[in-house]
mmCIF file of C-alpha atoms in Angstrom:
data_model
loop_
_atom_site.group_PDB
_atom_site.id
_atom_site.type_symbol
_atom_site.label_atom_id
_atom_site.label_comp_id
_atom_site.label_asym_id
_atom_site.label_seq_id
_atom_site.Cartn_x
_atom_site.Cartn_y
_atom_site.Cartn_z
ATOM 1 C CA MET R 1 48.155 37.436 -5.344
ATOM 2 C CA ALA R 2 45.606 34.687 -5.973
ATOM 3 C CA PRO R 3 45.302 31.955 -3.308
ATOM 4 C CA LYS R 4 46.541 28.456 -4.134
ATOM 5 C CA SER R 5 43.857 26.286 -5.734
ATOM 6 C CA ASP R 6 43.860 23.779 -2.871
ATOM 7 C CA SER R 7 43.932 26.297 -0.036
ATOM 8 C CA ALA R 8 40.948 27.101 2.175
ATOM 9 C CA GLU R 9 40.768 30.594 0.687
ATOM 10 C CA ALA R 10 40.651 29.262 -2.878
ATOM 11 C CA ILE R 11 37.974 26.719 -2.043
ATOM 12 C CA VAL R 12 35.841 29.307 -0.237
ATOM 13 C CA LEU R 13 36.338 31.928 -2.982
ATOM 14 C CA ASN R 14 35.362 29.482 -5.688
ATOM 15 C CA PHE R 15 32.246 28.474 -3.723
ATOM 16 C CA VAL R 16 31.145 32.051 -3.044
ATOM 17 C CA ASN R 17 31.582 32.984 -6.725
ATOM 18 C CA GLU R 18 29.698 29.905 -7.897
ATOM 19 C CA GLN R 19 26.791 30.531 -5.544
ATOM 20 C CA ASN R 20 26.667 34.288 -6.226
ATOM 21 C CA ARG R 21 24.144 34.848 -3.444
ATOM 22 C CA PRO R 22 24.279 36.139 0.152
ATOM 23 C CA LEU R 23 25.999 33.632 2.465
ATOM 24 C CA ASN R 24 26.992 33.454 6.101
ATOM 25 C CA SER R 25 29.895 31.486 7.516
ATOM 26 C CA GLN R 26 27.653 28.671 8.796
ATOM 27 C CA SER R 27 26.021 28.036 5.404
ATOM 28 C CA VAL R 28 29.462 28.019 3.747
ATOM 29 C CA ALA R 29 30.807 25.597 6.374
ATOM 30 C CA ASP R 30 27.796 23.287 5.940
ATOM 31 C CA SER R 31 28.242 23.223 2.162
ATOM 32 C CA LEU R 32 32.003 22.592 2.273
ATOM 33 C CA GLN R 33 32.047 19.712 4.758
ATOM 34 C CA LYS R 34 33.403 17.387 2.055
ATOM 35 C CA TYR R 35 36.686 19.349 2.171
ATOM 36 C CA ASN R 36 37.090 18.671 5.923
ATOM 37 C CA LEU R 37 37.416 22.374 6.630
ATOM 38 C CA LYS R 38 36.560 23.554 10.124
ATOM 39 C CA LYS R 39 34.244 26.489 10.621
ATOM 40 C CA THR R 40 37.046 28.577 12.133
ATOM 41 C CA ALA R 41 39.179 28.059 9.013
ATOM 42 C CA ILE R 42 36.260 28.994 6.788
ATOM 43 C CA GLN R 43 35.508 32.087 8.864
ATOM 44 C CA LYS R 44 39.157 33.141 8.628
ATOM 45 C CA ALA R 45 39.177 32.549 4.855
ATOM 46 C CA LEU R 46 36.007 34.628 4.422
ATOM 47 C CA ASP R 47 37.428 37.507 6.455
ATOM 48 C CA THR R 48 40.764 37.371 4.592
ATOM 49 C CA LEU R 49 38.979 37.383 1.219
ATOM 50 C CA ALA R 50 36.731 40.242 2.324
ATOM 51 C CA ASP R 51 39.658 42.289 3.651
ATOM 52 C CA GLY R 52 41.547 41.677 0.413
ATOM 53 C CA GLY R 53 38.601 42.899 -1.656
ATOM 54 C CA LYS R 54 38.100 39.546 -3.373
ATOM 55 C CA ILE R 55 34.520 39.232 -2.039
ATOM 56 C CA SER R 56 32.031 41.734 -0.621
ATOM 57 C CA PHE R 57 30.427 41.665 2.792
ATOM 58 C CA LYS R 58 27.833 43.475 4.883
ATOM 59 C CA GLU R 59 27.470 43.530 8.644
ATOM 60 C CA TYR R 60 24.063 43.179 10.251
ATOM 61 C CA GLY R 61 24.711 43.503 13.955
ATOM 62 C CA LYS R 62 26.996 40.640 14.876
ATOM 63 C CA GLN R 63 26.145 38.766 11.676
ATOM 64 C CA LYS R 64 28.336 39.074 8.556
ATOM 65 C CA ILE R 65 26.876 38.335 5.141
ATOM 66 C CA TYR R 66 29.289 37.587 2.283
ATOM 67 C CA LEU R 67 28.675 37.934 -1.441
ATOM 68 C CA ALA R 68 30.684 37.543 -4.622
ATOM 69 C CA ARG R 69 31.932 40.760 -6.160
ATOM 70 C CA GLN R 70 29.504 41.688 -8.915
ATOM 71 C CA ASP R 71 32.004 43.651 -10.979
ATOM 72 C CA GLN R 72 33.682 40.398 -12.012
ATOM 73 C CA PHE R 73 30.577 39.200 -13.845
ATOM 74 C CA ASP R 74 29.567 40.293 -17.319
ATOM 75 C CA ILE R 75 26.112 41.844 -17.054
ATOM 76 C CA PRO R 76 24.107 41.209 -20.242
ATOM 77 C CA ASN R 77 22.253 44.046 -21.954
ATOM 78 C CA SER R 78 18.565 43.934 -22.902
ATOM 79 C CA GLU R 79 19.207 42.302 -26.269
ATOM 80 C CA GLU R 80 21.395 39.626 -24.718
ATOM 81 C CA LEU R 81 18.793 39.006 -22.021
ATOM 82 C CA ASN R 82 16.100 38.532 -24.669
ATOM 83 C CA CYS R 83 18.322 36.085 -26.524
ATOM 84 C CA MET R 84 18.943 34.204 -23.299
ATOM 85 C CA LYS R 85 15.191 34.058 -22.616
ATOM 86 C CA ASP R 86 14.529 32.704 -26.119
ATOM 87 C CA GLU R 87 17.268 30.116 -25.689
ATOM 88 C CA ASN R 88 15.875 29.153 -22.310
ATOM 89 C CA SER R 89 12.392 28.690 -23.807
ATOM 90 C CA LYS R 90 13.822 26.456 -26.536
ATOM 91 C CA LEU R 91 15.738 24.402 -23.972
ATOM 92 C CA GLN R 92 12.616 24.060 -21.813
ATOM 93 C CA GLN R 93 10.672 22.794 -24.828
ATOM 94 C CA GLN R 94 13.441 20.331 -25.663
ATOM 95 C CA LEU R 95 13.368 19.169 -22.061
ATOM 96 C CA GLN R 96 9.616 18.571 -22.225
ATOM 97 C CA ASP R 97 10.011 16.680 -25.509
ATOM 98 C CA GLN R 98 12.736 14.534 -23.974
ATOM 99 C CA LYS R 99 10.546 13.792 -20.949
ATOM 100 C CA LYS R 100 7.679 12.736 -23.240
ATOM 101 C CA ALA R 101 10.033 10.504 -25.202
ATOM 102 C CA ILE R 102 11.347 8.953 -21.974
ATOM 103 C CA ASN R 103 7.789 8.344 -20.723
ATOM 104 C CA ALA R 104 6.900 6.687 -24.027
ATOM 105 C CA VAL R 105 9.934 4.399 -23.853
ATOM 106 C CA GLU R 106 9.201 3.543 -20.211
ATOM 107 C CA GLY R 107 5.614 2.715 -21.199
ATOM 108 C CA GLU R 108 6.841 0.365 -23.924
ATOM 109 C CA ILE R 109 9.240 -1.283 -21.458
ATOM 110 C CA LYS R 110 6.428 -1.836 -18.940
ATOM 111 C CA ALA R 111 4.205 -3.274 -21.680
ATOM 112 C CA LEU R 112 6.955 -5.662 -22.747
ATOM 113 C CA GLN R 113 7.621 -6.671 -19.147
ATOM 114 C CA SER R 114 3.923 -7.442 -18.634
ATOM 115 C CA ASN R 115 3.915 -9.874 -21.573
ATOM 116 C CA LEU R 116 4.409 -13.554 -20.848
ATOM 117 C CA THR R 117 7.748 -15.142 -21.564
ATOM 118 C CA LEU R 118 7.913 -18.145 -23.887
ATOM 119 C CA GLU R 119 8.304 -20.454 -20.888
ATOM 120 C CA GLN R 120 5.255 -18.912 -19.189
ATOM 121 C CA ILE R 121 3.237 -19.311 -22.401
ATOM 122 C CA HIS R 122 4.115 -23.011 -22.566
ATOM 123 C CA GLU R 123 3.148 -23.474 -18.900
ATOM 124 C CA LYS R 124 -0.182 -21.719 -19.425
ATOM 125 C CA GLU R 125 -0.855 -23.728 -22.569
ATOM 126 C CA ALA R 126 -0.223 -26.989 -20.701
ATOM 127 C CA LYS R 127 -2.550 -25.907 -17.885
ATOM 128 C CA LEU R 128 -5.334 -24.977 -20.312
ATOM 129 C CA ARG R 129 -4.929 -28.270 -22.169
ATOM 130 C CA ASN R 130 -5.354 -30.163 -18.879
ATOM 131 C CA GLU R 131 -8.487 -28.168 -18.058
ATOM 132 C CA VAL R 132 -9.937 -28.851 -21.516
ATOM 133 C CA LYS R 133 -9.155 -32.568 -21.118
ATOM 134 C CA GLU R 134 -10.928 -32.690 -17.735
ATOM 135 C CA LEU R 135 -13.992 -30.942 -19.163
ATOM 136 C CA GLU R 136 -14.071 -33.246 -22.193
ATOM 137 C CA ASP R 137 -13.899 -36.306 -19.920
ATOM 138 C CA LYS R 138 -16.758 -34.931 -17.840
ATOM 139 C CA LEU R 139 -18.801 -34.276 -20.984
ATOM 140 C CA VAL R 140 -18.268 -37.861 -22.181
ATOM 141 C CA LYS R 141 -19.546 -39.169 -18.850
ATOM 142 C CA LEU R 142 -22.629 -36.966 -19.019
ATOM 143 C CA ARG R 143 -23.399 -38.043 -22.580
ATOM 144 C CA GLY R 144 -22.984 -41.662 -21.542
ATOM 145 C CA GLY R 145 -25.610 -41.304 -18.817
ATOM 146 C CA VAL R 146 -23.174 -41.639 -15.919
ATOM 147 C CA THR R 147 -24.753 -40.562 -12.649
ATOM 148 C CA LEU R 148 -22.564 -37.891 -11.062
ATOM 149 C CA VAL R 149 -24.855 -37.489 -8.043
ATOM 150 C CA SER R 150 -26.144 -40.539 -6.225
ATOM 151 C CA PRO R 151 -29.883 -40.855 -5.416
ATOM 152 C CA GLU R 152 -29.071 -40.645 -1.713
ATOM 153 C CA GLU R 153 -27.170 -37.374 -2.141
ATOM 154 C CA ARG R 154 -29.941 -35.951 -4.308
ATOM 155 C CA HIS R 155 -32.597 -36.947 -1.770
ATOM 156 C CA ALA R 156 -30.633 -35.346 1.075
ATOM 157 C CA VAL R 157 -30.281 -32.071 -0.842
ATOM 158 C CA GLU R 158 -33.957 -32.042 -1.819
ATOM 159 C CA LYS R 159 -34.965 -32.699 1.794
ATOM 160 C CA MET R 160 -32.828 -29.837 3.107
ATOM 161 C CA TYR R 161 -34.117 -27.545 0.357
ATOM 162 C CA SER R 162 -37.717 -28.491 1.151
ATOM 163 C CA GLU R 163 -37.205 -27.783 4.850
ATOM 164 C CA LEU R 164 -35.759 -24.368 4.081
ATOM 165 C CA ILE R 165 -38.714 -23.552 1.813
ATOM 166 C CA SER R 166 -41.090 -24.590 4.594
ATOM 167 C CA GLN R 167 -39.286 -22.373 7.114
ATOM 168 C CA TRP R 168 -39.396 -19.500 4.658
ATOM 169 C CA ARG R 169 -43.131 -19.955 4.103
ATOM 170 C CA LYS R 170 -43.746 -20.246 7.856
ATOM 171 C CA ARG R 171 -41.796 -17.097 8.736
ATOM 172 C CA LYS R 172 -43.459 -15.213 5.897
ATOM 173 C CA ARG R 173 -46.872 -16.159 7.281
ATOM 174 C CA MET R 174 -45.851 -15.232 10.859
ATOM 175 C CA PHE R 175 -44.677 -11.826 9.709
ATOM 176 C CA LYS R 176 -47.902 -11.200 7.781
ATOM 177 C CA ASP R 177 -50.049 -12.053 10.802
ATOM 178 C CA LEU R 178 -47.949 -9.810 13.063
ATOM 179 C CA TRP R 179 -47.860 -6.963 10.548
ATOM 180 C CA ASP R 180 -51.632 -7.104 10.034
ATOM 181 C CA SER R 181 -52.180 -6.940 13.786
ATOM 182 C CA ILE R 182 -49.876 -3.943 14.224
ATOM 183 C CA THR R 183 -51.213 -1.931 11.297
ATOM 184 C CA GLU R 184 -54.900 -2.872 11.569
ATOM 185 C CA ASN R 185 -55.935 0.410 13.183
ATOM 186 C CA SER R 186 -52.859 2.471 12.304
ATOM 187 C CA PRO R 187 -53.608 5.886 10.747
ATOM 188 C CA LYS R 188 -50.200 5.889 8.995
ATOM 189 C CA ASP R 189 -49.676 5.149 5.334
ATOM 190 C CA LEU R 190 -48.511 1.508 5.352
ATOM 191 C CA LYS R 191 -45.958 2.003 2.594
ATOM 192 C CA GLU R 192 -44.382 4.971 4.365
ATOM 193 C CA PHE R 193 -44.534 3.127 7.713
ATOM 194 C CA LYS R 194 -42.752 0.120 6.177
ATOM 195 C CA GLU R 195 -40.001 2.345 4.723
ATOM 196 C CA GLU R 196 -39.669 4.169 8.049
ATOM 197 C CA LEU R 197 -39.037 0.845 9.824
ATOM 198 C CA GLY R 198 -36.649 -0.339 7.098
ATOM 199 C CA ILE R 199 -38.768 -3.383 6.276
ATOM 200 C CA GLU R 200 -38.367 -5.047 2.872
ATOM 201 C CA TYR R 201 -40.656 -7.657 1.324
ATOM 202 C CA ASP R 202 -39.274 -10.481 -0.787
ATOM 203 C CA GLU R 203 -40.539 -8.696 -3.870
ATOM 204 C CA ASP R 204 -38.644 -5.531 -2.929
ATOM 205 C CA VAL R 205 -35.339 -7.355 -3.421
ATOM 206 C CA GLY R 206 -36.426 -9.377 -6.469
ATOM 207 C CA VAL R 207 -37.057 -12.673 -4.646
ATOM 208 C CA SER R 208 -40.119 -14.896 -4.960
ATOM 209 C CA LEU R 209 -40.978 -17.765 -2.635
ATOM 210 C CA GLN R 210 -43.190 -19.284 -5.321
ATOM 211 C CA SER R 211 -40.362 -19.415 -7.855
ATOM 212 C CA PHE R 212 -38.200 -21.374 -5.404
ATOM 213 C CA SER R 213 -41.100 -23.707 -4.610
ATOM 214 C CA ASP R 214 -41.662 -24.311 -8.336
ATOM 215 C CA LEU R 215 -37.973 -25.120 -8.709
ATOM 216 C CA LEU R 216 -38.302 -27.868 -6.112
ATOM 217 C CA GLN R 217 -41.379 -29.314 -7.841
ATOM 218 C CA ARG R 218 -39.685 -29.342 -11.229
ATOM 219 C CA GLY R 219 -36.730 -31.180 -9.705
ATOM 220 C CA LYS R 220 -39.025 -33.856 -8.268
ATOM 221 C CA LYS R 221 -40.759 -34.311 -11.608
ATOM 222 C CA ARG R 222 -37.478 -34.803 -13.446
ATOM 223 C CA ALA R 223 -36.385 -37.323 -10.820
ATOM 224 C CA ARG R 224 -39.587 -39.338 -11.289
ATOM 225 C CA GLY R 225 -39.260 -39.109 -15.073
#
């Protein structure tokens, strides 16, 4: 006599058959918590089903392992297995194709989401128009000969720049005098010695004191002109 569909035995039997793998009472109890079945009830159901021949079991010491009866399942022959393998391969390929299609659609969605909305386009257009207007106004002032920097401000900048150039020249000279004194009687190759100490000349980093000095002189000439 088959157990009622809502009884503990029926629930456990259905689970064991669905899993069709070795199970112990604890794993069955953990999996069937949603049915509010206690472990003792599940253990009793497993033993009743095993005693009634509805499921198989093996004893390993004190541990009982339960398994669905294999004679209830249709075992496919070699030809059927090959057909199942072919069908599985086709389904796997369809799955991969579906995944690619999903990825493509998701990519299109992301691309669309990254585009500006009409409102955002209008806001950006207004901002760019304001920037263009400010630049055009500045250009008109420059063409009209408007002085954007006062003589006082220009003089202050030139003075600070000149002082920095002087300090640069002074420190460059101090280093040269010190370096010449240190290396005067040194048997080492000066280039290798410089690299060993991690010393870099202005020229090593693409900087020229003379070019900065010339820039200051050109600025003074334009100011006088």
